[in-house]
């Protein structure tokens, strides 16, 4: 299963990852060692987008390694994947509007 919209979105910001997503890339373990931690997170995310039945993506990586704009890119890519690539969200809408205020902690 290949989901190009979400992957293309990530590649707009991290074009270096395109070589690593190619199945014919030689010796991926050496190649991955040359990536920054941020690039590794996005590579892992793209591997999930490419084949979600065989690869998982741990959202904790976003929390631990991404900052500011990188988090926004990751969230947008996950949204594109859910809405446009695998159609997990067929009709995007806000379905819950609560009257009570909630507090969220990091």
mmCIF file with all atom_site columns, C-alpha atoms in Angstrom:
data_model
loop_
_atom_site.group_PDB
_atom_site.id
_atom_site.type_symbol
_atom_site.label_atom_id
_atom_site.label_alt_id
_atom_site.label_comp_id
_atom_site.label_asym_id
_atom_site.label_entity_id
_atom_site.label_seq_id
_atom_site.pdbx_PDB_ins_code
_atom_site.Cartn_x
_atom_site.Cartn_y
_atom_site.Cartn_z
_atom_site.occupancy
_atom_site.B_iso_or_equiv
_atom_site.pdbx_formal_charge
_atom_site.auth_seq_id
_atom_site.auth_comp_id
_atom_site.auth_asym_id
_atom_site.auth_atom_id
_atom_site.pdbx_PDB_model_num
ATOM 1   C CA . UNK A 1 1   ? 0.000   0.000  0.000  1.00 0.00 ? 1   UNK A CA 1
ATOM 2   C CA . UNK A 1 2   ? 1.496   3.333  -1.038 1.00 0.00 ? 2   UNK A CA 1
ATOM 3   C CA . UNK A 1 3   ? 0.018   6.616  0.137  1.00 0.00 ? 3   UNK A CA 1
ATOM 4   C CA . UNK A 1 4   ? 1.617   9.344  -1.914 1.00 0.00 ? 4   UNK A CA 1
ATOM 5   C CA . UNK A 1 5   ? -0.200  12.459 -0.662 1.00 0.00 ? 5   UNK A CA 1
ATOM 6   C CA . UNK A 1 6   ? 1.046   12.228 2.920  1.00 0.00 ? 6   UNK A CA 1
ATOM 7   C CA . UNK A 1 7   ? 4.519   11.150 1.842  1.00 0.00 ? 7   UNK A CA 1
ATOM 8   C CA . UNK A 1 8   ? 4.753   13.893 -0.780 1.00 0.00 ? 8   UNK A CA 1
ATOM 9   C CA . UNK A 1 9   ? 3.786   16.423 1.888  1.00 0.00 ? 9   UNK A CA 1
ATOM 10  C CA . UNK A 1 10  ? 6.647   15.277 4.148  1.00 0.00 ? 10  UNK A CA 1
ATOM 11  C CA . UNK A 1 11  ? 9.088   15.185 1.223  1.00 0.00 ? 11  UNK A CA 1
ATOM 12  C CA . UNK A 1 12  ? 8.350   18.861 0.530  1.00 0.00 ? 12  UNK A CA 1
ATOM 13  C CA . UNK A 1 13  ? 10.092  19.617 3.829  1.00 0.00 ? 13  UNK A CA 1
ATOM 14  C CA . UNK A 1 14  ? 12.578  16.721 3.914  1.00 0.00 ? 14  UNK A CA 1
ATOM 15  C CA . UNK A 1 15  ? 13.519  15.850 0.303  1.00 0.00 ? 15  UNK A CA 1
ATOM 16  C CA . UNK A 1 16  ? 16.532  13.841 1.496  1.00 0.00 ? 16  UNK A CA 1
ATOM 17  C CA . UNK A 1 17  ? 14.140  11.136 2.704  1.00 0.00 ? 17  UNK A CA 1
ATOM 18  C CA . UNK A 1 18  ? 13.049  10.205 -0.808 1.00 0.00 ? 18  UNK A CA 1
ATOM 19  C CA . UNK A 1 19  ? 16.165  8.077  -1.319 1.00 0.00 ? 19  UNK A CA 1
ATOM 20  C CA . UNK A 1 20  ? 15.518  6.199  1.912  1.00 0.00 ? 20  UNK A CA 1
ATOM 21  C CA . UNK A 1 21  ? 11.950  5.366  0.934  1.00 0.00 ? 21  UNK A CA 1
ATOM 22  C CA . UNK A 1 22  ? 13.091  3.730  -2.285 1.00 0.00 ? 22  UNK A CA 1
ATOM 23  C CA . UNK A 1 23  ? 12.959  -0.056 -1.867 1.00 0.00 ? 23  UNK A CA 1
ATOM 24  C CA . UNK A 1 24  ? 16.110  -0.406 -3.954 1.00 0.00 ? 24  UNK A CA 1
ATOM 25  C CA . UNK A 1 25  ? 18.204  1.754  -1.618 1.00 0.00 ? 25  UNK A CA 1
ATOM 26  C CA . UNK A 1 26  ? 21.418  -0.044 -0.728 1.00 0.00 ? 26  UNK A CA 1
ATOM 27  C CA . UNK A 1 27  ? 22.404  -0.715 2.869  1.00 0.00 ? 27  UNK A CA 1
ATOM 28  C CA . UNK A 1 28  ? 19.660  1.252  4.662  1.00 0.00 ? 28  UNK A CA 1
ATOM 29  C CA . UNK A 1 29  ? 21.204  0.795  8.124  1.00 0.00 ? 29  UNK A CA 1
ATOM 30  C CA . UNK A 1 30  ? 24.260  2.837  7.135  1.00 0.00 ? 30  UNK A CA 1
ATOM 31  C CA . UNK A 1 31  ? 22.126  5.420  5.392  1.00 0.00 ? 31  UNK A CA 1
ATOM 32  C CA . UNK A 1 32  ? 19.807  5.894  8.351  1.00 0.00 ? 32  UNK A CA 1
ATOM 33  C CA . UNK A 1 33  ? 22.801  6.558  10.605 1.00 0.00 ? 33  UNK A CA 1
ATOM 34  C CA . UNK A 1 34  ? 23.544  9.674  8.552  1.00 0.00 ? 34  UNK A CA 1
ATOM 35  C CA . UNK A 1 35  ? 20.120  11.223 9.250  1.00 0.00 ? 35  UNK A CA 1
ATOM 36  C CA . UNK A 1 36  ? 19.343  13.659 12.051 1.00 0.00 ? 36  UNK A CA 1
ATOM 37  C CA . UNK A 1 37  ? 16.920  12.546 14.751 1.00 0.00 ? 37  UNK A CA 1
ATOM 38  C CA . UNK A 1 38  ? 14.206  14.760 13.235 1.00 0.00 ? 38  UNK A CA 1
ATOM 39  C CA . UNK A 1 39  ? 14.730  13.189 9.804  1.00 0.00 ? 39  UNK A CA 1
ATOM 40  C CA . UNK A 1 40  ? 14.561  9.713  11.370 1.00 0.00 ? 40  UNK A CA 1
ATOM 41  C CA . UNK A 1 41  ? 11.183  10.535 12.917 1.00 0.00 ? 41  UNK A CA 1
ATOM 42  C CA . UNK A 1 42  ? 9.803   11.634 9.567  1.00 0.00 ? 42  UNK A CA 1
ATOM 43  C CA . UNK A 1 43  ? 11.332  8.624  7.807  1.00 0.00 ? 43  UNK A CA 1
ATOM 44  C CA . UNK A 1 44  ? 9.625   6.349  10.324 1.00 0.00 ? 44  UNK A CA 1
ATOM 45  C CA . UNK A 1 45  ? 6.359   8.196  9.736  1.00 0.00 ? 45  UNK A CA 1
ATOM 46  C CA . UNK A 1 46  ? 6.696   7.835  5.955  1.00 0.00 ? 46  UNK A CA 1
ATOM 47  C CA . UNK A 1 47  ? 7.419   4.113  6.278  1.00 0.00 ? 47  UNK A CA 1
ATOM 48  C CA . UNK A 1 48  ? 4.145   3.846  8.182  1.00 0.00 ? 48  UNK A CA 1
ATOM 49  C CA . UNK A 1 49  ? 2.335   5.862  5.504  1.00 0.00 ? 49  UNK A CA 1
ATOM 50  C CA . UNK A 1 50  ? 3.850   3.642  2.828  1.00 0.00 ? 50  UNK A CA 1
ATOM 51  C CA . UNK A 1 51  ? 2.765   0.371  4.439  1.00 0.00 ? 51  UNK A CA 1
ATOM 52  C CA . UNK A 1 52  ? 0.704   0.754  7.644  1.00 0.00 ? 52  UNK A CA 1
ATOM 53  C CA . UNK A 1 53  ? 0.009   -2.979 7.859  1.00 0.00 ? 53  UNK A CA 1
ATOM 54  C CA . UNK A 1 54  ? 3.704   -3.757 8.298  1.00 0.00 ? 54  UNK A CA 1
ATOM 55  C CA . UNK A 1 55  ? 5.113   -0.604 9.913  1.00 0.00 ? 55  UNK A CA 1
ATOM 56  C CA . UNK A 1 56  ? 3.958   1.236  12.993 1.00 0.00 ? 56  UNK A CA 1
ATOM 57  C CA . UNK A 1 57  ? 4.497   4.825  14.032 1.00 0.00 ? 57  UNK A CA 1
ATOM 58  C CA . UNK A 1 58  ? 4.979   5.759  17.670 1.00 0.00 ? 58  UNK A CA 1
ATOM 59  C CA . UNK A 1 59  ? 3.562   9.228  18.307 1.00 0.00 ? 59  UNK A CA 1
ATOM 60  C CA . UNK A 1 60  ? 5.872   9.540  21.298 1.00 0.00 ? 60  UNK A CA 1
ATOM 61  C CA . UNK A 1 61  ? 8.630   10.242 18.755 1.00 0.00 ? 61  UNK A CA 1
ATOM 62  C CA . UNK A 1 62  ? 6.850   13.489 17.884 1.00 0.00 ? 62  UNK A CA 1
ATOM 63  C CA . UNK A 1 63  ? 6.715   14.472 21.553 1.00 0.00 ? 63  UNK A CA 1
ATOM 64  C CA . UNK A 1 64  ? 10.356  13.573 22.223 1.00 0.00 ? 64  UNK A CA 1
ATOM 65  C CA . UNK A 1 65  ? 12.144  14.788 19.099 1.00 0.00 ? 65  UNK A CA 1
ATOM 66  C CA . UNK A 1 66  ? 10.112  17.399 17.237 1.00 0.00 ? 66  UNK A CA 1
ATOM 67  C CA . UNK A 1 67  ? 9.698   21.062 18.077 1.00 0.00 ? 67  UNK A CA 1
ATOM 68  C CA . UNK A 1 68  ? 7.623   23.981 16.824 1.00 0.00 ? 68  UNK A CA 1
ATOM 69  C CA . UNK A 1 69  ? 7.098   23.812 13.045 1.00 0.00 ? 69  UNK A CA 1
ATOM 70  C CA . UNK A 1 70  ? 8.188   20.159 12.906 1.00 0.00 ? 70  UNK A CA 1
ATOM 71  C CA . UNK A 1 71  ? 5.240   19.185 15.118 1.00 0.00 ? 71  UNK A CA 1
ATOM 72  C CA . UNK A 1 72  ? 2.873   21.072 12.829 1.00 0.00 ? 72  UNK A CA 1
ATOM 73  C CA . UNK A 1 73  ? 4.300   19.266 9.785  1.00 0.00 ? 73  UNK A CA 1
ATOM 74  C CA . UNK A 1 74  ? 3.865   15.892 11.508 1.00 0.00 ? 74  UNK A CA 1
ATOM 75  C CA . UNK A 1 75  ? 0.272   16.629 12.523 1.00 0.00 ? 75  UNK A CA 1
ATOM 76  C CA . UNK A 1 76  ? -0.617  17.848 9.030  1.00 0.00 ? 76  UNK A CA 1
ATOM 77  C CA . UNK A 1 77  ? 0.952   14.735 7.464  1.00 0.00 ? 77  UNK A CA 1
ATOM 78  C CA . UNK A 1 78  ? -1.052  12.483 9.795  1.00 0.00 ? 78  UNK A CA 1
ATOM 79  C CA . UNK A 1 79  ? -4.189  14.411 8.892  1.00 0.00 ? 79  UNK A CA 1
ATOM 80  C CA . UNK A 1 80  ? -3.520  14.019 5.160  1.00 0.00 ? 80  UNK A CA 1
ATOM 81  C CA . UNK A 1 81  ? -2.883  10.307 5.645  1.00 0.00 ? 81  UNK A CA 1
ATOM 82  C CA . UNK A 1 82  ? -6.128  9.841  7.589  1.00 0.00 ? 82  UNK A CA 1
ATOM 83  C CA . UNK A 1 83  ? -8.319  11.918 5.290  1.00 0.00 ? 83  UNK A CA 1
ATOM 84  C CA . UNK A 1 84  ? -6.875  11.400 1.827  1.00 0.00 ? 84  UNK A CA 1
ATOM 85  C CA . UNK A 1 85  ? -4.693  8.299  1.737  1.00 0.00 ? 85  UNK A CA 1
ATOM 86  C CA . UNK A 1 86  ? -6.431  5.645  3.808  1.00 0.00 ? 86  UNK A CA 1
ATOM 87  C CA . UNK A 1 87  ? -9.816  7.359  4.158  1.00 0.00 ? 87  UNK A CA 1
ATOM 88  C CA . UNK A 1 88  ? -10.090 6.717  7.897  1.00 0.00 ? 88  UNK A CA 1
ATOM 89  C CA . UNK A 1 89  ? -11.949 10.021 8.048  1.00 0.00 ? 89  UNK A CA 1
ATOM 90  C CA . UNK A 1 90  ? -14.444 10.102 5.203  1.00 0.00 ? 90  UNK A CA 1
ATOM 91  C CA . UNK A 1 91  ? -16.354 13.227 6.214  1.00 0.00 ? 91  UNK A CA 1
ATOM 92  C CA . UNK A 1 92  ? -14.142 15.494 8.319  1.00 0.00 ? 92  UNK A CA 1
ATOM 93  C CA . UNK A 1 93  ? -16.200 17.434 10.826 1.00 0.00 ? 93  UNK A CA 1
ATOM 94  C CA . UNK A 1 94  ? -16.196 18.367 14.463 1.00 0.00 ? 94  UNK A CA 1
ATOM 95  C CA . UNK A 1 95  ? -18.662 15.935 15.956 1.00 0.00 ? 95  UNK A CA 1
ATOM 96  C CA . UNK A 1 96  ? -18.336 16.816 19.629 1.00 0.00 ? 96  UNK A CA 1
ATOM 97  C CA . UNK A 1 97  ? -18.806 20.215 21.150 1.00 0.00 ? 97  UNK A CA 1
ATOM 98  C CA . UNK A 1 98  ? -18.675 20.143 24.900 1.00 0.00 ? 98  UNK A CA 1
ATOM 99  C CA . UNK A 1 99  ? -20.018 22.805 27.213 1.00 0.00 ? 99  UNK A CA 1
ATOM 100 C CA . UNK A 1 100 ? -17.483 22.018 29.916 1.00 0.00 ? 100 UNK A CA 1
ATOM 101 C CA . UNK A 1 101 ? -13.973 23.382 29.925 1.00 0.00 ? 101 UNK A CA 1
ATOM 102 C CA . UNK A 1 102 ? -11.221 20.791 30.000 1.00 0.00 ? 102 UNK A CA 1
ATOM 103 C CA . UNK A 1 103 ? -7.580  21.161 30.870 1.00 0.00 ? 103 UNK A CA 1
ATOM 104 C CA . UNK A 1 104 ? -4.856  19.248 29.108 1.00 0.00 ? 104 UNK A CA 1
ATOM 105 C CA . UNK A 1 105 ? -1.383  18.708 30.498 1.00 0.00 ? 105 UNK A CA 1
ATOM 106 C CA . UNK A 1 106 ? 1.909   17.835 28.844 1.00 0.00 ? 106 UNK A CA 1
#
